[in-house]
Short mmCIF file of C-alpha atoms in Angstrom, two decimals:
data_model
loop_
_atom_site.label_atom_id
_atom_site.label_comp_id
_atom_site.label_asym_id
_atom_site.label_seq_id
_atom_site.Cartn_x
_atom_site.Cartn_y
_atom_site.Cartn_z
CA ARG A 1 51.30 113.66 90.44
CA LYS A 2 47.55 115.09 89.78
CA LEU A 3 48.47 117.96 92.14
CA THR A 4 52.09 119.10 91.90
CA GLY A 5 53.64 117.48 88.60
CA THR A 6 55.98 115.34 90.42
CA ALA A 7 55.98 111.61 90.33
CA LEU A 8 57.29 109.78 93.68
CA LEU A 9 57.34 106.17 91.86
CA PRO A 10 59.62 105.70 89.26
CA ARG A 11 56.83 104.54 86.57
CA PRO A 12 52.76 105.40 86.78
CA ASN A 13 52.18 101.11 87.31
CA ALA A 14 54.77 100.66 89.76
CA SER A 15 54.71 97.10 90.86
CA PRO A 16 54.90 97.02 94.85
CA ALA A 17 58.46 95.73 94.62
CA GLU A 18 59.74 99.41 92.95
CA ALA A 19 57.50 101.01 95.03
CA SER A 20 59.28 99.76 98.28
CA ILE A 21 62.98 100.77 97.08
CA LEU A 22 61.71 104.45 97.58
CA ALA A 23 60.42 103.19 100.98
CA THR A 24 63.71 101.52 102.08
CA LYS A 25 66.69 102.31 99.84
CA SER A 26 66.11 105.72 98.58
CA GLU A 27 67.69 108.76 98.67
CA LEU A 28 64.33 110.42 98.95
CA ILE A 29 63.01 111.64 102.27
CA LEU A 30 59.49 111.41 102.27
CA VAL A 31 57.67 112.32 105.95
CA SER A 32 53.80 112.63 106.24
CA HIS A 33 51.44 113.56 109.08
CA GLY A 34 47.53 113.00 108.99
CA LEU A 35 44.92 115.82 110.31
CA ASP A 36 45.12 115.35 113.92
CA ASP A 37 44.65 119.25 114.88
CA ASP A 38 41.58 117.69 117.49
CA SER A 39 44.24 116.69 119.65
CA ASP A 40 46.40 118.79 121.97
CA SER A 41 49.79 117.76 120.40
CA GLY A 42 48.63 118.47 116.87
CA PRO A 43 49.09 116.04 113.78
CA LEU A 44 51.16 112.81 114.52
CA PHE A 45 53.52 111.88 111.76
CA ASN A 46 51.94 108.95 110.13
CA TYR A 47 54.64 107.89 107.26
CA ALA A 48 58.34 108.54 106.82
CA THR A 49 60.75 106.11 104.46
CA GLN A 50 63.51 104.80 105.95
CA ALA A 51 65.73 107.68 104.93
CA ALA A 52 63.56 109.64 106.81
CA LEU A 53 63.92 107.82 109.71
CA ASP A 54 67.62 107.88 109.67
CA LEU A 55 67.51 111.57 109.37
CA PHE A 56 65.16 112.37 112.50
CA GLU A 57 67.20 109.71 114.39
CA MET A 58 63.73 107.22 115.05
CA ASN A 59 62.68 104.02 114.44
CA TRP A 60 58.91 103.86 112.81
CA ASP A 61 57.43 103.12 116.70
CA GLU A 62 58.91 106.36 117.88
CA PHE A 63 57.72 108.24 114.67
CA VAL A 64 54.61 107.54 113.98
CA ARG A 65 53.60 109.04 117.95
CA THR A 66 55.71 111.89 117.42
CA PRO A 67 53.84 115.53 116.84
CA SER A 68 55.00 116.79 113.49
CA ARG A 69 55.47 120.25 115.00
CA LYS A 70 58.42 118.48 117.14
CA SER A 71 60.21 118.40 113.89
CA ALA A 72 61.05 122.24 114.34
CA GLU A 73 62.78 123.95 116.94
CA LEU A 74 60.25 126.19 119.28
CA GLN A 75 61.35 129.33 117.17
CA GLU A 76 61.00 127.67 114.03
CA GLN A 77 56.83 126.59 114.69
CA SER A 78 55.23 129.94 113.61
CA GLU A 79 57.23 129.82 110.58
CA ARG A 80 56.18 125.81 109.80
CA LYS A 81 52.40 126.59 110.85
CA ASN A 82 52.61 129.44 108.39
CA ILE A 83 54.02 127.13 105.33
CA LEU A 84 51.59 124.28 106.12
CA ASP A 85 48.42 127.21 106.18
CA ALA A 86 49.98 128.24 102.68
CA VAL A 87 49.66 124.45 101.39
CA SER A 88 46.35 123.85 102.89
CA ARG A 89 45.06 126.88 100.73
CA ASP A 90 47.40 126.31 97.63
CA GLY A 91 47.79 122.52 97.69
CA TYR A 92 51.53 122.77 97.82
CA ILE A 93 54.60 124.65 97.63
CA SER A 94 57.85 123.77 96.11
CA ASN A 95 61.38 125.06 97.02
CA TYR A 96 60.64 124.96 100.65
CA SER A 97 63.74 125.67 103.02
CA GLY A 98 63.63 125.40 107.08
CA ILE A 99 65.70 124.23 110.06
CA ARG A 100 64.67 120.58 111.46
CA VAL A 101 65.69 118.81 114.84
CA SER A 102 65.88 115.63 114.99
CA SER A 103 65.01 113.10 118.16
CA THR A 104 68.27 113.90 119.52
CA GLY A 105 68.50 117.68 118.84
CA SER A 106 70.46 117.84 116.05
CA ARG A 107 69.92 120.43 113.95
CA PHE A 108 69.62 120.38 109.80
CA ARG A 109 68.20 122.64 106.67
CA ILE A 110 66.43 120.93 103.92
CA ARG A 111 66.38 122.61 100.79
CA ASP A 112 63.96 122.45 97.77
CA ALA A 113 61.30 120.74 99.58
CA LEU A 114 58.14 119.75 97.92
CA VAL A 115 55.49 119.94 100.68
CA PHE A 116 52.11 118.77 99.38
CA ASN A 117 48.47 117.91 100.48
CA LEU A 118 47.51 114.26 100.82
CA PHE A 119 44.08 113.44 100.33
CA ASP A 120 41.80 110.46 99.16
CA GLU A 121 39.87 111.01 95.53
CA VAL A 122 36.38 109.77 95.69
CA LEU A 123 33.78 109.33 93.13
CA ASP A 124 30.55 110.97 94.47
CA GLU A 125 27.56 111.56 92.96
CA GLU A 126 26.61 115.29 94.19
CA GLY A 127 29.40 116.57 92.09
CA GLY A 128 32.85 117.12 91.62
CA VAL A 129 36.04 119.07 92.63
CA PRO A 130 36.52 122.36 89.94
CA GLY A 131 38.37 121.37 87.14
CA GLU A 132 38.37 117.93 88.06
CA GLU A 133 36.21 114.93 86.29
CA VAL A 134 32.62 115.30 87.24
CA GLY A 135 31.88 112.89 90.39
CA ALA A 136 35.40 113.11 91.84
CA ARG A 137 35.64 114.70 95.52
CA ARG A 138 38.90 115.02 97.54
CA ILE A 139 38.85 114.01 101.07
CA PRO A 140 41.70 115.67 102.78
CA ARG A 141 43.85 113.22 105.00
CA GLY A 142 47.05 115.29 105.57
CA GLN A 143 50.83 116.35 104.49
CA ALA A 144 53.65 115.46 103.41
CA ALA A 145 57.07 116.76 102.60
CA LEU A 146 59.37 115.19 100.08
CA PHE A 147 63.42 116.27 99.32
CA ARG A 148 66.71 114.67 98.49
CA LYS A 149 69.31 113.73 100.96
CA GLU A 150 71.61 115.73 98.54
CA ASN A 151 69.20 118.78 100.40
CA ILE A 152 70.27 118.87 103.45
CA GLU A 153 72.93 120.77 105.38
CA TYR A 154 73.96 119.70 109.11
CA LEU A 155 74.23 122.59 111.38
#
């Protein structure tokens, strides 16, 4: 919410049970990858809601071993990299649209996705992030994409 103004949970102090609904029974697709840029395959996926696993036609173990670049066809990977570079620079983008591919080759277009940076915010005596409280520091952890099932068009 701090970065984009969009809340993921139904309320700020949602219980674990309420949060688990997002992960297992929601109409929201949420995926993320880490910052594994030092590997030859690039960042690996590290989180997916059940709706995302269904969309990409993978189970959890398959998904978290998959380089996130494989969610885009080869001809779409340059555009994907440009988008992720813009997110790295600007913090997030909203209204992203693009074509993705499942593990079985099914193609689909996503619309109106929110793509954003993930970070840990820690207190630090050496200073803070401009515009944040003194002593807050953000440690980059990865990037995520959030969109609704209704914004998927199968091709």
